[in-house]
């Protein structure tokens, strides 16, 4: 399998101007370009620019995937709309990082795992399924950051096992489709998610009627200021107003945070959860086999007769079918504790058909 790389950029805050589209189109003659999106695919060669710089100058989101195991998701935020200190609590090794510029904050989630080499779908627009995560972060919903952190601790060879988890977000038991796609693309351990979500409270969104009541808490000067900024068509004004109104309820909605758990505890409990799941699946398979053997027992005599009939045909395919039946009969004998009886009947068959060397070779190891 040859090398393959996929770059997808999206502009959210504003569309690209004609001049900007021309600048992006110069990067590659094969770019898929609109005023809101640019997609680059490479089977040979590489992206002719610094993708992080292109994101910073033109776009708000980047998804990158290479079939040698690298996956990257980057979001650019207006720095006035996010709290860098809150985001910084999720930074981990080289997997989760943030960079501040004069007017923006850039979040980078990146994994490099050579063991996950895979085929990349040609026609997939991955960011369409992930872009809602950017909106959630702007609304201070940090579930995707916590999920990325879970992936990071599993990949980290140093395993800082005594370090504790970052703030546990609400709603880990009620993940959105975007979260589920992120989990799939970044291969986040489902057992880690299961264990981590135990203490995660439910999301209690602020209802619209509460936000409406909070408008009355704004001073006249604050209301006038928002109206003036609305006239000037200020970007993200609706989000800024919602953040302002939601702040009135923060002290009311704050709950005591659960005690932070160590990385060692999370990894250990995840391994236990995996082991329990494997044991449960093994027991399901065992019970299914028992049911099948009990049903097969009712026609045991017919099965022995069928083995005899198949051998007499003297052909490869019937020989294979006879061997399968003998394997099933052996499993039944083991379940019933009648291995000695099975062994004797098998020896009788070998004696009876000793001249059928091809068949005997097939069943020598039974």
mmCIF file of N, CA and C in Angstrom, residues 136-264:
data_model
loop_
_atom_site.group_PDB
_atom_site.id
_atom_site.type_symbol
_atom_site.label_atom_id
_atom_site.label_comp_id
_atom_site.label_asym_id
_atom_site.label_seq_id
_atom_site.Cartn_x
_atom_site.Cartn_y
_atom_site.Cartn_z
ATOM 1 N N UNK A 136 -18.866 23.297 20.261
ATOM 2 C CA UNK A 136 -19.001 22.833 21.639
ATOM 3 C C UNK A 136 -17.907 23.421 22.533
ATOM 4 N N UNK A 137 -16.699 23.480 22.024
ATOM 5 C CA UNK A 137 -15.611 24.062 22.816
ATOM 6 C C UNK A 137 -15.880 25.536 23.088
ATOM 7 N N UNK A 138 -16.389 26.249 22.086
ATOM 8 C CA UNK A 138 -16.740 27.655 22.287
ATOM 9 C C UNK A 138 -17.812 27.809 23.365
ATOM 10 N N UNK A 139 -18.649 26.783 23.514
ATOM 11 C CA UNK A 139 -19.693 26.797 24.538
ATOM 12 C C UNK A 139 -19.206 26.174 25.851
ATOM 13 N N UNK A 140 -17.883 25.997 25.945
ATOM 14 C CA UNK A 140 -17.223 25.463 27.147
ATOM 15 C C UNK A 140 -17.621 24.014 27.429
ATOM 16 N N UNK A 141 -17.921 23.299 26.376
ATOM 17 C CA UNK A 141 -18.154 21.858 26.451
ATOM 18 C C UNK A 141 -16.850 21.188 26.020
ATOM 19 N N UNK A 142 -16.119 20.638 26.987
ATOM 20 C CA UNK A 142 -14.767 20.147 26.720
ATOM 21 C C UNK A 142 -14.693 18.621 26.644
ATOM 22 N N UNK A 143 -15.796 17.992 26.288
ATOM 23 C CA UNK A 143 -15.780 16.529 26.224
ATOM 24 C C UNK A 143 -14.754 16.009 25.217
ATOM 25 N N UNK A 144 -14.635 16.658 24.064
ATOM 26 C CA UNK A 144 -13.678 16.178 23.058
ATOM 27 C C UNK A 144 -12.244 16.300 23.565
ATOM 28 N N UNK A 145 -11.964 17.330 24.360
ATOM 29 C CA UNK A 145 -10.621 17.481 24.923
ATOM 30 C C UNK A 145 -10.326 16.349 25.914
ATOM 31 N N UNK A 146 -11.318 15.986 26.695
ATOM 32 C CA UNK A 146 -11.119 14.892 27.648
ATOM 33 C C UNK A 146 -10.933 13.570 26.907
ATOM 34 N N UNK A 147 -11.705 13.359 25.843
ATOM 35 C CA UNK A 147 -11.550 12.137 25.044
ATOM 36 C C UNK A 147 -10.154 12.066 24.430
ATOM 37 N N UNK A 148 -9.670 13.219 23.942
ATOM 38 C CA UNK A 148 -8.313 13.264 23.390
ATOM 39 C C UNK A 148 -7.284 12.965 24.474
ATOM 40 N N UNK A 149 -7.531 13.453 25.679
ATOM 41 C CA UNK A 149 -6.627 13.194 26.804
ATOM 42 C C UNK A 149 -6.587 11.705 27.124
ATOM 43 N N UNK A 150 -7.727 11.036 27.059
ATOM 44 C CA UNK A 150 -7.758 9.589 27.288
ATOM 45 C C UNK A 150 -6.900 8.859 26.259
ATOM 46 N N UNK A 151 -6.984 9.298 25.002
ATOM 47 C CA UNK A 151 -6.140 8.693 23.970
ATOM 48 C C UNK A 151 -4.669 8.949 24.268
ATOM 49 N N UNK A 152 -4.364 10.146 24.729
ATOM 50 C CA UNK A 152 -2.973 10.530 24.987
ATOM 51 C C UNK A 152 -2.345 9.677 26.084
ATOM 52 N N UNK A 153 -3.087 9.415 27.162
ATOM 53 C CA UNK A 153 -2.485 8.657 28.267
ATOM 54 C C UNK A 153 -2.248 7.206 27.871
ATOM 55 N N UNK A 154 -3.043 6.709 26.937
ATOM 56 C CA UNK A 154 -2.836 5.333 26.489
ATOM 57 C C UNK A 154 -1.608 5.234 25.585
ATOM 58 N N UNK A 155 -1.359 6.270 24.792
ATOM 59 C CA UNK A 155 -0.217 6.268 23.880
ATOM 60 C C UNK A 155 1.098 6.584 24.578
ATOM 61 N N UNK A 156 1.028 7.300 25.681
ATOM 62 C CA UNK A 156 2.238 7.797 26.338
ATOM 63 C C UNK A 156 3.069 6.645 26.904
ATOM 64 N N UNK A 157 4.256 6.464 26.362
ATOM 65 C CA UNK A 157 5.125 5.381 26.816
ATOM 66 C C UNK A 157 5.655 5.634 28.227
ATOM 67 N N UNK A 158 5.777 6.901 28.610
ATOM 68 C CA UNK A 158 6.308 7.222 29.939
ATOM 69 C C UNK A 158 5.301 6.893 31.034
ATOM 70 N N UNK A 159 4.007 6.955 30.665
ATOM 71 C CA UNK A 159 2.941 6.635 31.603
ATOM 72 C C UNK A 159 3.129 7.330 32.955
ATOM 73 N N UNK A 160 2.810 8.610 32.972
ATOM 74 C CA UNK A 160 2.909 9.392 34.214
ATOM 75 C C UNK A 160 1.766 8.966 35.132
ATOM 76 N N UNK A 161 1.894 7.754 35.681
ATOM 77 C CA UNK A 161 0.754 7.082 36.292
ATOM 78 C C UNK A 161 0.208 7.766 37.534
ATOM 79 N N UNK A 162 1.027 8.554 38.204
ATOM 80 C CA UNK A 162 0.534 9.220 39.409
ATOM 81 C C UNK A 162 -0.101 10.575 39.103
ATOM 82 N N UNK A 163 0.048 11.051 37.870
ATOM 83 C CA UNK A 163 -0.605 12.305 37.480
ATOM 84 C C UNK A 163 -2.114 12.112 37.491
ATOM 85 N N UNK A 164 -2.836 13.198 37.740
ATOM 86 C CA UNK A 164 -4.291 13.098 37.829
ATOM 87 C C UNK A 164 -4.965 13.649 36.581
ATOM 88 N N UNK A 165 -6.195 13.242 36.404
ATOM 89 C CA UNK A 165 -6.959 13.635 35.231
ATOM 90 C C UNK A 165 -7.271 15.132 35.255
ATOM 91 N N UNK A 166 -7.540 15.726 34.075
ATOM 92 C CA UNK A 166 -7.984 17.119 34.016
ATOM 93 C C UNK A 166 -9.439 17.209 34.464
ATOM 94 N N UNK A 167 -10.024 18.405 34.488
ATOM 95 C CA UNK A 167 -11.428 18.529 34.891
ATOM 96 C C UNK A 167 -12.330 17.585 34.089
ATOM 97 N N UNK A 168 -13.150 16.846 34.802
ATOM 98 C CA UNK A 168 -14.042 15.878 34.169
ATOM 99 C C UNK A 168 -15.279 16.600 33.639
ATOM 100 N N UNK A 169 -15.504 16.596 32.324
ATOM 101 C CA UNK A 169 -16.654 17.326 31.775
ATOM 102 C C UNK A 169 -17.971 16.597 32.033
ATOM 103 N N UNK A 170 -19.029 17.333 32.007
ATOM 104 C CA UNK A 170 -20.358 16.735 32.086
ATOM 105 C C UNK A 170 -20.666 16.025 30.765
ATOM 106 N N UNK A 171 -21.508 15.001 30.836
ATOM 107 C CA UNK A 171 -22.063 14.420 29.620
ATOM 108 C C UNK A 171 -21.236 13.360 28.926
ATOM 109 N N UNK A 172 -20.269 12.740 29.609
ATOM 110 C CA UNK A 172 -19.488 11.688 28.944
ATOM 111 C C UNK A 172 -20.325 10.441 28.673
ATOM 112 N N UNK A 173 -21.454 10.322 29.361
ATOM 113 C CA UNK A 173 -22.338 9.181 29.104
ATOM 114 C C UNK A 173 -23.330 9.479 27.978
ATOM 115 N N UNK A 174 -23.376 10.702 27.512
ATOM 116 C CA UNK A 174 -24.334 11.107 26.476
ATOM 117 C C UNK A 174 -23.595 11.836 25.354
ATOM 118 N N UNK A 175 -22.774 11.096 24.638
ATOM 119 C CA UNK A 175 -21.926 11.684 23.606
ATOM 120 C C UNK A 175 -22.705 11.933 22.321
ATOM 121 N N UNK A 176 -22.320 12.990 21.610
ATOM 122 C CA UNK A 176 -22.958 13.341 20.344
ATOM 123 C C UNK A 176 -22.376 12.502 19.214
ATOM 124 N N UNK A 177 -22.985 12.597 18.030
ATOM 125 C CA UNK A 177 -22.460 11.884 16.864
ATOM 126 C C UNK A 177 -21.047 12.346 16.532
ATOM 127 N N UNK A 178 -20.791 13.637 16.700
ATOM 128 C CA UNK A 178 -19.446 14.160 16.434
ATOM 129 C C UNK A 178 -18.423 13.522 17.366
ATOM 130 N N UNK A 179 -18.794 13.344 18.626
ATOM 131 C CA UNK A 179 -17.892 12.678 19.568
ATOM 132 C C UNK A 179 -17.628 11.238 19.137
ATOM 133 N N UNK A 180 -18.680 10.553 18.715
ATOM 134 C CA UNK A 180 -18.536 9.147 18.328
ATOM 135 C C UNK A 180 -17.639 9.001 17.107
ATOM 136 N N UNK A 181 -17.749 9.945 16.172
ATOM 137 C CA UNK A 181 -16.881 9.907 14.988
ATOM 138 C C UNK A 181 -15.444 10.221 15.387
ATOM 139 N N UNK A 182 -15.264 11.172 16.296
ATOM 140 C CA UNK A 182 -13.926 11.474 16.807
ATOM 141 C C UNK A 182 -13.319 10.228 17.457
ATOM 142 N N UNK A 183 -14.101 9.542 18.270
ATOM 143 C CA UNK A 183 -13.633 8.327 18.938
ATOM 144 C C UNK A 183 -13.198 7.286 17.914
ATOM 145 N N UNK A 184 -13.969 7.156 16.844
ATOM 146 C CA UNK A 184 -13.640 6.177 15.801
ATOM 147 C C UNK A 184 -12.365 6.562 15.056
ATOM 148 N N UNK A 185 -12.255 7.831 14.664
ATOM 149 C CA UNK A 185 -11.099 8.276 13.887
ATOM 150 C C UNK A 185 -9.811 8.236 14.704
ATOM 151 N N UNK A 186 -9.903 8.581 15.980
ATOM 152 C CA UNK A 186 -8.717 8.613 16.836
ATOM 153 C C UNK A 186 -8.553 7.328 17.658
ATOM 154 N N UNK A 187 -9.485 6.403 17.463
ATOM 155 C CA UNK A 187 -9.421 5.094 18.115
ATOM 156 C C UNK A 187 -9.227 5.217 19.627
ATOM 157 N N UNK A 188 -10.124 5.959 20.247
ATOM 158 C CA UNK A 188 -10.081 6.121 21.704
ATOM 159 C C UNK A 188 -10.614 4.840 22.347
ATOM 160 N N UNK A 189 -9.902 4.355 23.331
ATOM 161 C CA UNK A 189 -10.234 3.105 24.009
ATOM 162 C C UNK A 189 -11.616 3.184 24.661
ATOM 163 N N UNK A 190 -12.539 2.327 24.212
ATOM 164 C CA UNK A 190 -13.916 2.391 24.723
ATOM 165 C C UNK A 190 -13.994 2.038 26.205
ATOM 166 N N UNK A 191 -13.060 1.235 26.678
ATOM 167 C CA UNK A 191 -13.078 0.861 28.098
ATOM 168 C C UNK A 191 -12.600 2.020 28.972
ATOM 169 N N UNK A 192 -11.654 2.804 28.458
ATOM 170 C CA UNK A 192 -11.245 4.011 29.177
ATOM 171 C C UNK A 192 -12.409 4.991 29.273
ATOM 172 N N UNK A 193 -13.141 5.142 28.176
ATOM 173 C CA UNK A 193 -14.302 6.046 28.179
ATOM 174 C C UNK A 193 -15.341 5.559 29.184
ATOM 175 N N UNK A 194 -15.584 4.270 29.177
ATOM 176 C CA UNK A 194 -16.577 3.680 30.088
ATOM 177 C C UNK A 194 -16.216 3.948 31.542
ATOM 178 N N UNK A 195 -14.958 3.733 31.887
ATOM 179 C CA UNK A 195 -14.501 3.936 33.266
ATOM 180 C C UNK A 195 -14.506 5.420 33.625
ATOM 181 N N UNK A 196 -14.005 6.249 32.715
ATOM 182 C CA UNK A 196 -13.915 7.685 32.990
ATOM 183 C C UNK A 196 -15.287 8.318 33.160
ATOM 184 N N UNK A 197 -16.277 7.794 32.446
ATOM 185 C CA UNK A 197 -17.602 8.420 32.452
ATOM 186 C C UNK A 197 -18.409 8.123 33.712
ATOM 187 N N UNK A 198 -17.914 7.224 34.542
ATOM 188 C CA UNK A 198 -18.669 6.824 35.740
ATOM 189 C C UNK A 198 -19.045 8.032 36.592
ATOM 190 N N UNK A 199 -18.103 8.941 36.787
ATOM 191 C CA UNK A 199 -18.345 10.098 37.661
ATOM 192 C C UNK A 199 -18.839 11.333 36.913
ATOM 193 N N UNK A 200 -19.022 11.221 35.600
ATOM 194 C CA UNK A 200 -19.398 12.391 34.801
ATOM 195 C C UNK A 200 -20.884 12.719 34.969
ATOM 196 N N UNK A 201 -21.210 13.912 35.495
ATOM 197 C CA UNK A 201 -22.625 14.276 35.678
ATOM 198 C C UNK A 201 -23.320 14.494 34.338
ATOM 199 N N UNK A 202 -24.634 14.471 34.379
ATOM 200 C CA UNK A 202 -25.406 14.774 33.179
ATOM 201 C C UNK A 202 -25.293 16.250 32.842
ATOM 202 N N UNK A 203 -25.466 16.543 31.551
ATOM 203 C CA UNK A 203 -25.472 17.940 31.117
ATOM 204 C C UNK A 203 -26.810 18.562 31.480
ATOM 205 N N UNK A 204 -26.763 19.736 32.087
ATOM 206 C CA UNK A 204 -27.980 20.483 32.400
ATOM 207 C C UNK A 204 -27.947 21.806 31.638
ATOM 208 N N UNK A 205 -28.374 21.776 30.377
ATOM 209 C CA UNK A 205 -28.300 23.007 29.582
ATOM 210 C C UNK A 205 -29.205 24.096 30.140
ATOM 211 N N UNK A 206 -28.740 25.323 30.021
ATOM 212 C CA UNK A 206 -29.547 26.457 30.471
ATOM 213 C C UNK A 206 -30.688 26.668 29.483
ATOM 214 N N UNK A 207 -31.899 26.640 29.968
ATOM 215 C CA UNK A 207 -33.061 26.773 29.099
ATOM 216 C C UNK A 207 -33.176 28.190 28.538
ATOM 217 N N UNK A 208 -33.823 28.274 27.357
ATOM 218 C CA UNK A 208 -33.975 29.574 26.696
ATOM 219 C C UNK A 208 -34.723 30.573 27.572
ATOM 220 N N UNK A 209 -35.725 30.089 28.320
ATOM 221 C CA UNK A 209 -36.503 31.023 29.143
ATOM 222 C C UNK A 209 -35.653 31.625 30.264
ATOM 223 N N UNK A 210 -34.645 30.848 30.729
ATOM 224 C CA UNK A 210 -33.741 31.382 31.756
ATOM 225 C C UNK A 210 -32.849 32.453 31.158
ATOM 226 N N UNK A 211 -32.366 32.198 29.929
ATOM 227 C CA UNK A 211 -31.538 33.204 29.257
ATOM 228 C C UNK A 211 -32.340 34.482 29.029
ATOM 229 N N UNK A 212 -33.612 34.306 28.673
ATOM 230 C CA UNK A 212 -34.464 35.483 28.452
ATOM 231 C C UNK A 212 -34.613 36.292 29.746
ATOM 232 N N UNK A 213 -34.780 35.599 30.858
ATOM 233 C CA UNK A 213 -34.882 36.296 32.145
ATOM 234 C C UNK A 213 -33.584 37.021 32.482
ATOM 235 N N UNK A 214 -32.470 36.416 32.085
ATOM 236 C CA UNK A 214 -31.176 37.022 32.405
ATOM 237 C C UNK A 214 -30.924 38.309 31.630
ATOM 238 N N UNK A 215 -31.654 38.495 30.532
ATOM 239 C CA UNK A 215 -31.508 39.749 29.781
ATOM 240 C C UNK A 215 -31.848 40.941 30.673
ATOM 241 N N UNK A 216 -32.818 40.732 31.571
ATOM 242 C CA UNK A 216 -33.220 41.827 32.470
ATOM 243 C C UNK A 216 -32.117 42.186 33.465
ATOM 244 N N UNK A 217 -31.140 41.288 33.612
ATOM 245 C CA UNK A 217 -30.034 41.552 34.534
ATOM 246 C C UNK A 217 -28.941 42.409 33.896
ATOM 247 N N UNK A 218 -29.029 42.592 32.586
ATOM 248 C CA UNK A 218 -28.066 43.467 31.915
ATOM 249 C C UNK A 218 -28.409 44.919 32.210
ATOM 250 N N UNK A 219 -27.402 45.715 32.401
ATOM 251 C CA UNK A 219 -27.644 47.153 32.586
ATOM 252 C C UNK A 219 -28.041 47.769 31.252
ATOM 253 N N UNK A 220 -28.635 48.940 31.296
ATOM 254 C CA UNK A 220 -29.033 49.621 30.060
ATOM 255 C C UNK A 220 -27.828 49.893 29.163
ATOM 256 N N UNK A 221 -26.724 50.239 29.770
ATOM 257 C CA UNK A 221 -25.525 50.524 28.972
ATOM 258 C C UNK A 221 -25.023 49.260 28.283
ATOM 259 N N UNK A 222 -25.138 48.106 28.964
ATOM 260 C CA UNK A 222 -24.716 46.840 28.352
ATOM 261 C C UNK A 222 -25.635 46.479 27.187
ATOM 262 N N UNK A 223 -26.939 46.698 27.364
ATOM 263 C CA UNK A 223 -27.883 46.414 26.274
ATOM 264 C C UNK A 223 -27.607 47.309 25.076
ATOM 265 N N UNK A 224 -27.380 48.580 25.349
ATOM 266 C CA UNK A 224 -27.081 49.521 24.258
ATOM 267 C C UNK A 224 -25.803 49.112 23.530
ATOM 268 N N UNK A 225 -24.835 48.655 24.296
ATOM 269 C CA UNK A 225 -23.558 48.246 23.703
ATOM 270 C C UNK A 225 -23.750 47.059 22.763
ATOM 271 N N UNK A 226 -24.532 46.067 23.189
ATOM 272 C CA UNK A 226 -24.786 44.903 22.337
ATOM 273 C C UNK A 226 -25.545 45.298 21.072
ATOM 274 N N UNK A 227 -26.511 46.212 21.205
ATOM 275 C CA UNK A 227 -27.270 46.659 20.031
ATOM 276 C C UNK A 227 -26.374 47.387 19.038
ATOM 277 N N UNK A 228 -25.487 48.218 19.555
ATOM 278 C CA UNK A 228 -24.568 48.945 18.679
ATOM 279 C C UNK A 228 -23.644 47.974 17.944
ATOM 280 N N UNK A 229 -23.157 46.986 18.646
ATOM 281 C CA UNK A 229 -22.268 45.992 18.023
ATOM 282 C C UNK A 229 -23.025 45.142 17.008
ATOM 283 N N UNK A 230 -24.327 44.936 17.269
ATOM 284 C CA UNK A 230 -25.161 44.219 16.307
ATOM 285 C C UNK A 230 -25.287 45.007 15.010
ATOM 286 N N UNK A 231 -25.489 46.320 15.130
ATOM 287 C CA UNK A 231 -25.574 47.177 13.944
ATOM 288 C C UNK A 231 -24.285 47.126 13.129
ATOM 289 N N UNK A 232 -23.177 46.969 13.830
ATOM 290 C CA UNK A 232 -21.876 46.918 13.150
ATOM 291 C C UNK A 232 -21.552 45.515 12.637
ATOM 292 N N UNK A 233 -22.524 44.589 12.817
ATOM 293 C CA UNK A 233 -22.383 43.211 12.339
ATOM 294 C C UNK A 233 -21.134 42.531 12.900
ATOM 295 N N UNK A 234 -20.921 42.714 14.186
ATOM 296 C CA UNK A 234 -19.765 42.097 14.839
ATOM 297 C C UNK A 234 -19.876 40.576 14.791
ATOM 298 N N UNK A 235 -18.790 39.929 14.449
ATOM 299 C CA UNK A 235 -18.772 38.471 14.356
ATOM 300 C C UNK A 235 -18.953 37.839 15.733
ATOM 301 N N UNK A 236 -19.655 36.704 15.759
ATOM 302 C CA UNK A 236 -19.844 35.908 16.983
ATOM 303 C C UNK A 236 -20.571 36.656 18.095
ATOM 304 N N UNK A 237 -21.329 37.690 17.748
ATOM 305 C CA UNK A 237 -21.993 38.477 18.787
ATOM 306 C C UNK A 237 -23.031 37.647 19.539
ATOM 307 N N UNK A 238 -23.738 36.772 18.818
ATOM 308 C CA UNK A 238 -24.738 35.930 19.466
ATOM 309 C C UNK A 238 -24.091 35.040 20.521
ATOM 310 N N UNK A 239 -22.936 34.462 20.184
ATOM 311 C CA UNK A 239 -22.229 33.616 21.141
ATOM 312 C C UNK A 239 -21.754 34.424 22.340
ATOM 313 N N UNK A 240 -21.252 35.624 22.092
ATOM 314 C CA UNK A 240 -20.768 36.474 23.184
ATOM 315 C C UNK A 240 -21.907 36.853 24.132
ATOM 316 N N UNK A 241 -23.073 37.144 23.555
ATOM 317 C CA UNK A 241 -24.227 37.480 24.390
ATOM 318 C C UNK A 241 -24.663 36.267 25.210
ATOM 319 N N UNK A 242 -24.670 35.102 24.572
ATOM 320 C CA UNK A 242 -25.061 33.885 25.288
ATOM 321 C C UNK A 242 -24.089 33.596 26.428
ATOM 322 N N UNK A 243 -22.790 33.790 26.182
ATOM 323 C CA UNK A 243 -21.795 33.594 27.242
ATOM 324 C C UNK A 243 -22.045 34.552 28.403
ATOM 325 N N UNK A 244 -22.374 35.786 28.076
ATOM 326 C CA UNK A 244 -22.636 36.800 29.101
ATOM 327 C C UNK A 244 -23.858 36.422 29.935
ATOM 328 N N UNK A 245 -24.936 35.992 29.258
ATOM 329 C CA UNK A 245 -26.164 35.636 29.966
ATOM 330 C C UNK A 245 -25.986 34.356 30.780
ATOM 331 N N UNK A 246 -25.230 33.410 30.234
ATOM 332 C CA UNK A 246 -25.007 32.147 30.949
ATOM 333 C C UNK A 246 -24.193 32.356 32.211
ATOM 334 N N UNK A 247 -23.336 33.361 32.205
ATOM 335 C CA UNK A 247 -22.468 33.619 33.357
ATOM 336 C C UNK A 247 -23.277 33.920 34.613
ATOM 337 N N UNK A 248 -24.494 34.455 34.451
ATOM 338 C CA UNK A 248 -25.327 34.753 35.613
ATOM 339 C C UNK A 248 -25.720 33.478 36.367
ATOM 340 N N UNK A 249 -25.704 32.334 35.660
ATOM 341 C CA UNK A 249 -26.143 31.080 36.270
ATOM 342 C C UNK A 249 -24.994 30.187 36.711
ATOM 343 N N UNK A 250 -23.767 30.628 36.479
ATOM 344 C CA UNK A 250 -22.630 29.759 36.770
ATOM 345 C C UNK A 250 -22.558 29.388 38.240
ATOM 346 N N UNK A 251 -22.747 30.346 39.121
ATOM 347 C CA UNK A 251 -22.643 30.048 40.555
ATOM 348 C C UNK A 251 -23.761 29.121 40.999
ATOM 349 N N UNK A 252 -24.921 29.230 40.334
ATOM 350 C CA UNK A 252 -26.055 28.377 40.689
ATOM 351 C C UNK A 252 -25.825 26.951 40.210
ATOM 352 N N UNK A 253 -25.256 26.821 38.986
ATOM 353 C CA UNK A 253 -25.112 25.508 38.370
ATOM 354 C C UNK A 253 -23.858 24.764 38.809
ATOM 355 N N UNK A 254 -22.925 25.459 39.445
ATOM 356 C CA UNK A 254 -21.680 24.805 39.827
ATOM 357 C C UNK A 254 -21.953 23.698 40.841
ATOM 358 N N UNK A 255 -21.420 22.522 40.538
ATOM 359 C CA UNK A 255 -21.543 21.394 41.454
ATOM 360 C C UNK A 255 -20.153 21.057 41.971
ATOM 361 N N UNK A 256 -20.110 20.405 43.125
ATOM 362 C CA UNK A 256 -18.802 19.999 43.639
ATOM 363 C C UNK A 256 -18.199 18.979 42.685
ATOM 364 N N UNK A 257 -16.970 19.229 42.284
ATOM 365 C CA UNK A 257 -16.310 18.349 41.329
ATOM 366 C C UNK A 257 -15.935 17.040 42.011
ATOM 367 N N UNK A 258 -16.096 15.907 41.304
ATOM 368 C CA UNK A 258 -15.685 14.630 41.896
ATOM 369 C C UNK A 258 -14.172 14.602 42.081
ATOM 370 N N UNK A 259 -13.726 13.777 42.997
ATOM 371 C CA UNK A 259 -12.288 13.678 43.260
ATOM 372 C C UNK A 259 -11.564 13.209 42.004
ATOM 373 N N UNK A 260 -10.467 13.864 41.687
ATOM 374 C CA UNK A 260 -9.717 13.512 40.479
ATOM 375 C C UNK A 260 -9.026 12.161 40.661
ATOM 376 N N UNK A 261 -9.062 11.379 39.584
ATOM 377 C CA UNK A 261 -8.463 10.049 39.609
ATOM 378 C C UNK A 261 -7.094 10.075 38.923
ATOM 379 N N UNK A 262 -6.234 9.151 39.289
ATOM 380 C CA UNK A 262 -4.907 9.096 38.679
ATOM 381 C C UNK A 262 -4.966 8.355 37.347
ATOM 382 N N UNK A 263 -3.950 8.595 36.525
ATOM 383 C CA UNK A 263 -3.843 7.877 35.257
ATOM 384 C C UNK A 263 -3.753 6.375 35.517
ATOM 385 N N UNK A 264 -2.989 6.005 36.548
ATOM 386 C CA UNK A 264 -2.847 4.584 36.876
ATOM 387 C C UNK A 264 -4.204 3.959 37.167
#
